[in-house]
mmCIF file of C-alpha atoms and ligand atoms in Angstrom:
data_model
loop_
_atom_site.group_PDB
_atom_site.id
_atom_site.type_symbol
_atom_site.label_atom_id
_atom_site.label_comp_id
_atom_site.label_asym_id
_atom_site.label_seq_id
_atom_site.Cartn_x
_atom_site.Cartn_y
_atom_site.Cartn_z
ATOM 1 C CA UNK A 1 81.467 119.960 85.179
ATOM 2 C CA UNK A 2 84.020 117.346 86.105
ATOM 3 C CA UNK A 3 83.057 114.135 87.841
ATOM 4 C CA UNK A 4 83.987 113.319 91.427
ATOM 5 C CA UNK A 5 85.391 109.807 91.472
ATOM 6 C CA UNK A 6 86.652 107.436 94.130
ATOM 7 C CA UNK A 7 88.176 104.354 92.515
ATOM 8 C CA UNK A 8 89.509 101.272 94.265
ATOM 9 C CA UNK A 9 92.481 99.530 92.672
ATOM 10 C CA UNK A 10 92.489 96.107 94.292
ATOM 11 C CA UNK A 11 95.791 95.205 92.577
ATOM 12 C CA UNK A 12 96.644 91.480 92.971
ATOM 13 C CA UNK A 13 94.583 90.987 96.117
ATOM 14 C CA UNK A 14 91.567 88.931 97.230
ATOM 15 C CA UNK A 15 90.204 85.615 95.995
ATOM 16 C CA UNK A 16 87.100 85.697 93.815
ATOM 17 C CA UNK A 17 84.983 84.761 96.851
ATOM 18 C CA UNK A 18 86.506 87.516 99.009
ATOM 19 C CA UNK A 19 86.241 90.005 96.147
ATOM 20 C CA UNK A 20 82.532 89.277 95.729
ATOM 21 C CA UNK A 21 82.022 89.849 99.468
ATOM 22 C CA UNK A 22 83.916 93.135 99.293
ATOM 23 C CA UNK A 23 81.834 94.286 96.313
ATOM 24 C CA UNK A 24 78.648 93.252 98.125
ATOM 25 C CA UNK A 25 79.639 95.290 101.199
ATOM 26 C CA UNK A 26 80.369 98.328 99.030
ATOM 27 C CA UNK A 27 77.003 98.105 97.276
ATOM 28 C CA UNK A 28 75.255 97.717 100.642
ATOM 29 C CA UNK A 29 76.864 100.926 101.916
ATOM 30 C CA UNK A 30 76.142 103.010 98.801
ATOM 31 C CA UNK A 31 73.364 104.938 100.562
ATOM 32 C CA UNK A 32 76.050 106.611 102.717
ATOM 33 C CA UNK A 33 77.910 107.997 99.699
ATOM 34 C CA UNK A 34 76.975 111.399 98.222
ATOM 35 C CA UNK A 35 75.020 110.889 94.995
ATOM 36 C CA UNK A 36 77.441 112.945 92.918
ATOM 37 C CA UNK A 37 80.411 110.717 93.774
ATOM 38 C CA UNK A 38 81.059 107.945 91.253
ATOM 39 C CA UNK A 39 82.468 104.813 92.888
ATOM 40 C CA UNK A 40 84.581 102.528 90.715
ATOM 41 C CA UNK A 41 86.155 99.212 91.669
ATOM 42 C CA UNK A 42 89.037 97.610 89.784
ATOM 43 C CA UNK A 43 89.384 93.950 90.760
ATOM 44 C CA UNK A 44 91.790 91.473 89.080
ATOM 45 C CA UNK A 45 90.756 90.072 85.661
ATOM 46 C CA UNK A 46 89.554 86.764 87.140
ATOM 47 C CA UNK A 47 87.051 88.642 89.310
ATOM 48 C CA UNK A 48 85.513 90.918 86.698
ATOM 49 C CA UNK A 49 82.614 88.728 85.540
ATOM 50 C CA UNK A 50 81.534 87.510 89.010
ATOM 51 C CA UNK A 51 81.919 90.990 90.522
ATOM 52 C CA UNK A 52 79.950 92.459 87.607
ATOM 53 C CA UNK A 53 77.057 90.218 88.681
ATOM 54 C CA UNK A 54 77.301 91.461 92.271
ATOM 55 C CA UNK A 55 77.236 95.172 91.364
ATOM 56 C CA UNK A 56 74.684 94.860 88.547
ATOM 57 C CA UNK A 57 71.999 97.551 88.774
ATOM 58 C CA UNK A 58 73.948 99.538 91.405
ATOM 59 C CA UNK A 59 75.762 102.837 90.923
ATOM 60 C CA UNK A 60 79.184 101.176 91.317
ATOM 61 C CA UNK A 61 81.165 101.037 88.076
ATOM 62 C CA UNK A 62 83.614 98.315 87.104
ATOM 63 C CA UNK A 63 87.173 98.824 85.888
ATOM 64 C CA UNK A 64 90.008 96.558 84.812
ATOM 65 C CA UNK A 65 93.559 97.258 85.981
ATOM 66 C CA UNK A 66 95.132 96.974 82.538
ATOM 67 C CA UNK A 67 94.397 95.793 79.010
ATOM 68 C CA UNK A 68 96.405 94.329 76.149
ATOM 69 C CA UNK A 69 98.136 96.490 73.551
ATOM 70 C CA UNK A 70 96.808 94.221 70.789
ATOM 71 C CA UNK A 71 93.207 93.751 69.691
ATOM 72 C CA UNK A 72 93.158 89.909 69.573
ATOM 73 C CA UNK A 73 95.049 86.824 68.511
ATOM 74 C CA UNK A 74 98.104 84.822 69.525
ATOM 75 C CA UNK A 75 99.152 86.807 72.606
ATOM 76 C CA UNK A 76 99.203 84.186 75.357
ATOM 77 C CA UNK A 77 98.267 85.475 78.773
ATOM 78 C CA UNK A 78 96.884 88.791 77.614
ATOM 79 C CA UNK A 79 93.346 90.166 78.063
ATOM 80 C CA UNK A 80 91.941 92.513 75.436
ATOM 81 C CA UNK A 81 89.981 95.738 75.828
ATOM 82 C CA UNK A 82 87.100 94.100 73.949
ATOM 83 C CA UNK A 83 86.994 91.236 76.479
ATOM 84 C CA UNK A 84 87.040 93.657 79.386
ATOM 85 C CA UNK A 85 84.233 95.748 77.919
ATOM 86 C CA UNK A 86 82.319 92.528 77.180
ATOM 87 C CA UNK A 87 82.079 91.594 80.871
ATOM 88 C CA UNK A 88 80.697 94.977 81.853
ATOM 89 C CA UNK A 89 83.708 97.177 82.550
ATOM 90 C CA UNK A 90 83.292 100.836 81.675
ATOM 91 C CA UNK A 91 86.791 101.854 82.806
ATOM 92 C CA UNK A 92 90.312 100.485 82.712
ATOM 93 C CA UNK A 93 93.354 101.694 84.583
ATOM 94 C CA UNK A 94 96.303 102.240 82.215
ATOM 95 C CA UNK A 95 99.932 103.082 82.873
ATOM 96 C CA UNK A 96 99.970 102.333 86.588
ATOM 97 C CA UNK A 97 103.507 102.830 87.911
ATOM 98 C CA UNK A 98 103.641 99.160 88.923
ATOM 99 C CA UNK A 99 103.063 98.234 85.261
ATOM 100 C CA UNK A 100 105.680 100.748 84.130
ATOM 101 C CA UNK A 101 108.219 99.642 86.771
ATOM 102 C CA UNK A 102 107.805 95.861 86.923
ATOM 103 C CA UNK A 103 106.422 95.009 83.478
ATOM 104 C CA UNK A 104 108.338 97.442 81.310
ATOM 105 C CA UNK A 105 105.311 99.344 80.103
ATOM 106 C CA UNK A 106 106.383 102.254 77.894
ATOM 107 C CA UNK A 107 104.615 105.222 76.351
ATOM 108 C CA UNK A 108 104.520 103.389 72.993
ATOM 109 C CA UNK A 109 102.671 100.447 74.526
ATOM 110 C CA UNK A 110 100.367 102.828 76.341
ATOM 111 C CA UNK A 111 99.451 104.697 73.162
ATOM 112 C CA UNK A 112 98.263 101.371 71.711
ATOM 113 C CA UNK A 113 96.393 100.396 74.887
ATOM 114 C CA UNK A 114 94.756 103.817 75.101
ATOM 115 C CA UNK A 115 93.492 103.564 71.508
ATOM 116 C CA UNK A 116 92.070 100.070 72.040
ATOM 117 C CA UNK A 117 90.432 100.989 75.344
ATOM 118 C CA UNK A 118 88.738 104.002 73.749
ATOM 119 C CA UNK A 119 87.700 102.056 70.629
ATOM 120 C CA UNK A 120 85.941 99.584 72.894
ATOM 121 C CA UNK A 121 84.058 102.266 74.783
ATOM 122 C CA UNK A 122 86.169 102.147 77.945
ATOM 123 C CA UNK A 123 87.190 105.259 79.852
ATOM 124 C CA UNK A 124 90.900 104.947 80.616
ATOM 125 C CA UNK A 125 92.122 105.973 84.069
ATOM 126 C CA UNK A 126 95.590 107.048 82.995
ATOM 127 C CA UNK A 127 98.218 107.088 85.748
ATOM 128 C CA UNK A 128 101.167 109.438 85.868
ATOM 129 C CA UNK A 129 103.683 110.134 88.621
ATOM 130 C CA UNK A 130 107.323 110.513 89.476
ATOM 131 C CA UNK A 131 109.762 108.323 91.382
ATOM 132 C CA UNK A 132 111.357 109.646 94.560
ATOM 133 C CA UNK A 133 114.722 110.196 92.824
ATOM 134 C CA UNK A 134 113.002 112.265 90.142
ATOM 135 C CA UNK A 135 111.312 114.471 92.726
ATOM 136 C CA UNK A 136 114.527 114.856 94.697
ATOM 137 C CA UNK A 137 116.294 115.930 91.510
ATOM 138 C CA UNK A 138 113.559 118.529 90.943
ATOM 139 C CA UNK A 139 112.596 116.753 87.730
ATOM 140 C CA UNK A 140 109.040 115.682 88.599
ATOM 141 C CA UNK A 141 107.247 118.222 86.433
ATOM 142 C CA UNK A 142 109.265 117.184 83.364
ATOM 143 C CA UNK A 143 108.569 113.493 83.996
ATOM 144 C CA UNK A 144 104.829 114.075 84.329
ATOM 145 C CA UNK A 145 104.716 116.379 81.320
ATOM 146 C CA UNK A 146 106.373 113.698 79.179
ATOM 147 C CA UNK A 147 103.966 111.017 80.446
ATOM 148 C CA UNK A 148 101.033 113.241 79.471
ATOM 149 C CA UNK A 149 102.405 114.390 76.123
ATOM 150 C CA UNK A 150 103.617 111.025 74.880
ATOM 151 C CA UNK A 151 100.388 109.147 75.559
ATOM 152 C CA UNK A 152 97.566 111.697 75.461
ATOM 153 C CA UNK A 153 98.537 114.404 73.018
ATOM 154 C CA UNK A 154 97.707 112.239 69.987
ATOM 155 C CA UNK A 155 94.079 111.907 71.119
ATOM 156 C CA UNK A 156 91.202 113.910 69.688
ATOM 157 C CA UNK A 157 89.294 116.211 72.042
ATOM 158 C CA UNK A 158 86.394 113.772 71.901
ATOM 159 C CA UNK A 159 88.660 110.924 73.033
ATOM 160 C CA UNK A 160 90.380 113.034 75.684
ATOM 161 C CA UNK A 161 86.995 113.888 77.195
ATOM 162 C CA UNK A 162 86.663 110.194 78.152
ATOM 163 C CA UNK A 163 90.014 110.000 79.955
ATOM 164 C CA UNK A 164 90.427 110.273 83.723
ATOM 165 C CA UNK A 165 93.915 111.110 85.019
ATOM 166 C CA UNK A 166 95.390 109.756 88.236
ATOM 167 C CA UNK A 167 98.425 111.428 89.773
ATOM 168 C CA UNK A 168 100.248 108.805 91.784
ATOM 169 C CA UNK A 169 103.673 109.798 93.097
ATOM 170 C CA UNK A 170 105.539 106.472 93.188
ATOM 171 C CA UNK A 171 107.098 107.319 96.543
ATOM 172 C CA UNK A 172 103.628 107.564 98.107
ATOM 173 C CA UNK A 173 102.226 104.260 96.801
ATOM 174 C CA UNK A 174 101.824 101.657 99.517
ATOM 175 C CA UNK A 175 104.390 103.439 101.683
ATOM 176 C CA UNK A 176 102.071 105.157 104.134
ATOM 177 C CA UNK A 177 103.714 108.428 103.070
ATOM 178 C CA UNK A 178 101.115 110.658 101.421
ATOM 179 C CA UNK A 179 101.954 113.689 99.337
ATOM 180 C CA UNK A 180 100.972 116.775 101.315
ATOM 181 C CA UNK A 181 97.859 118.457 99.995
ATOM 182 C CA UNK A 182 100.113 121.329 98.814
ATOM 183 C CA UNK A 183 102.372 118.942 96.875
ATOM 184 C CA UNK A 184 99.408 117.125 95.356
ATOM 185 C CA UNK A 185 97.517 120.313 94.438
ATOM 186 C CA UNK A 186 100.668 121.764 92.855
ATOM 187 C CA UNK A 187 101.027 118.754 90.548
ATOM 188 C CA UNK A 188 97.283 118.519 89.803
ATOM 189 C CA UNK A 189 97.252 122.177 88.764
ATOM 190 C CA UNK A 190 100.322 121.512 86.608
ATOM 191 C CA UNK A 191 98.593 118.540 84.946
ATOM 192 C CA UNK A 192 95.531 120.658 84.198
ATOM 193 C CA UNK A 193 97.698 123.451 82.808
ATOM 194 C CA UNK A 194 99.622 120.984 80.612
ATOM 195 C CA UNK A 195 96.358 119.531 79.276
ATOM 196 C CA UNK A 196 94.944 123.033 78.697
ATOM 197 C CA UNK A 197 97.933 123.908 76.492
ATOM 198 C CA UNK A 198 96.852 121.121 74.132
ATOM 199 C CA UNK A 199 93.111 120.712 74.691
ATOM 200 C CA UNK A 200 92.075 124.198 75.799
ATOM 201 C CA UNK A 201 88.978 124.573 77.976
ATOM 202 C CA UNK A 202 88.362 120.816 77.969
ATOM 203 C CA UNK A 203 91.085 120.579 80.654
ATOM 204 C CA UNK A 204 88.679 122.168 83.141
ATOM 205 C CA UNK A 205 86.342 119.195 82.730
ATOM 206 C CA UNK A 206 88.960 116.445 83.096
ATOM 207 C CA UNK A 207 88.775 114.545 86.368
ATOM 208 C CA UNK A 208 92.175 114.274 88.056
ATOM 209 C CA UNK A 209 92.458 111.785 90.922
ATOM 210 C CA UNK A 210 95.134 111.593 93.587
ATOM 211 C CA UNK A 211 96.608 108.182 94.475
ATOM 212 C CA UNK A 212 99.227 107.158 97.006
ATOM 213 C CA UNK A 213 98.411 106.190 100.593
ATOM 214 C CA UNK A 214 95.083 107.978 100.414
ATOM 215 C CA UNK A 215 92.970 106.926 103.408
ATOM 216 C CA UNK A 216 90.008 108.107 105.476
ATOM 217 C CA UNK A 217 92.286 110.250 107.670
ATOM 218 C CA UNK A 218 93.752 112.320 104.816
ATOM 219 C CA UNK A 219 91.143 112.166 102.043
ATOM 220 C CA UNK A 220 89.179 115.182 103.263
ATOM 221 C CA UNK A 221 92.147 117.539 103.108
ATOM 222 C CA UNK A 222 93.241 116.217 99.706
ATOM 223 C CA UNK A 223 89.753 116.364 98.151
ATOM 224 C CA UNK A 224 89.303 119.943 99.380
ATOM 225 C CA UNK A 225 92.040 121.088 96.961
ATOM 226 C CA UNK A 226 90.666 122.874 93.892
ATOM 227 C CA UNK A 227 92.265 120.572 91.308
ATOM 228 C CA UNK A 228 91.860 117.251 93.138
ATOM 229 C CA UNK A 229 88.640 115.579 91.992
ATOM 230 C CA UNK A 230 88.890 112.342 93.940
ATOM 231 C CA UNK A 231 91.158 109.403 94.600
ATOM 232 C CA UNK A 232 92.591 106.204 93.194
ATOM 233 C CA UNK A 233 92.861 104.060 96.276
ATOM 234 C CA UNK A 234 95.011 100.955 96.746
ATOM 235 C CA UNK A 235 95.307 99.425 100.222
ATOM 236 C CA UNK A 236 92.376 101.287 101.765
ATOM 237 C CA UNK A 237 90.035 100.102 98.989
ATOM 238 C CA UNK A 238 90.288 96.530 100.275
ATOM 239 C CA UNK A 239 88.179 97.397 103.319
ATOM 240 C CA UNK A 240 84.635 98.438 102.443
ATOM 241 C CA UNK A 241 84.387 100.725 105.501
ATOM 242 C CA UNK A 242 87.565 102.617 104.614
ATOM 243 C CA UNK A 243 86.655 102.875 100.941
ATOM 244 C CA UNK A 244 83.220 104.254 101.794
ATOM 245 C CA UNK A 245 84.678 106.637 104.376
ATOM 246 C CA UNK A 246 87.010 108.004 101.703
ATOM 247 C CA UNK A 247 84.035 108.530 99.378
ATOM 248 C CA UNK A 248 82.315 110.472 102.178
ATOM 249 C CA UNK A 249 85.276 112.840 102.444
ATOM 250 C CA UNK A 250 84.233 115.457 99.902
HETATM 251 P P1 13P B 1 97.993 102.779 97.989
HETATM 252 O O1 13P B 1 96.694 103.489 98.268
HETATM 253 O O2 13P B 1 98.050 101.395 98.581
HETATM 254 O O3 13P B 1 99.186 103.623 98.334
HETATM 255 O O4 13P B 1 98.044 102.539 96.402
HETATM 256 C C1 13P B 1 97.794 103.593 95.548
HETATM 257 C C2 13P B 1 97.693 103.065 94.172
HETATM 258 O O5 13P B 1 98.676 102.637 93.600
HETATM 259 C C3 13P B 1 96.377 103.047 93.531
HETATM 260 O O6 13P B 1 96.473 102.735 92.186
#
C-alpha cells in the first residue's frame, strides 16, 4: 500500500518566528486531517531545529529542502544529510526544479545526494518535471524518463522503497497554472510504468506526488486520479488553513 502524503515546501520563506507559528497552527489543526494522510513540512535549514521542537510528538514529519552532495568537510555553506537527520528530519526534497535551474544541479550531483540521504536514513522526495518548452516540443516524457533513470536506476529495491517521487511541471510552479488532472495523471502513470520497468511490482507501492499550483480548489480533483498519491505544495503551504484544506481533499 502506498502512502498518502501532503508535503509543504516552504522554499525561502518565513522567519524562524513565523515558521514556528505556522508549524504550531498545522499541529493544532491535525485533528481535521484524515489519519492515513502523512503531513510533511519542509522549512529552510535555519528553521529545522526550532520547528522540530514545535512538532515533536505530533504526526507531522520534518523534511529539508536539499542536502549536500558530500558527507562532511571543507564545503563552506553546505549542510549535510547527517546534519539534517540529526535535527529530526526524516525526509529531504532532492532535485527540485529550482535547484536544477538556478543552482546548476545535475543528475551526477543528485546521485551523490540521493546516496547520502539514504545512508543517513532520510527518505528522499525526488522531484522531476519538464519545462514549458520541453512540453511544447512534445519531449516531456523523454525528459522525465531521463531524470528517473539517471538518478534512481542505480538504487537497490530496498533503497527505492524509501523514495517518494514528486512530479512538478516547471510551467505550473508558482504560476497559478495547474496541470489538468488528465495531464498530471498521464505523467504519473508514465512515471509508475517507467519505475515498474526497472523495479517491477515495487512501483505500485511508490508514492507519487503532484506539485505545481496545487491549492484547496484543485486538490480534490488531482488526488482523485488513480496514480496521484498526494501533493508537494509551495505557496499554499505557507497558510495553515490552505495546507490543511489540501490534506482534507482526498
Ligand atoms: P507552488 O505550489 O507554489 O506552485 O510550488 C510548487 C512547488 O514547487 C513545490 O515544491
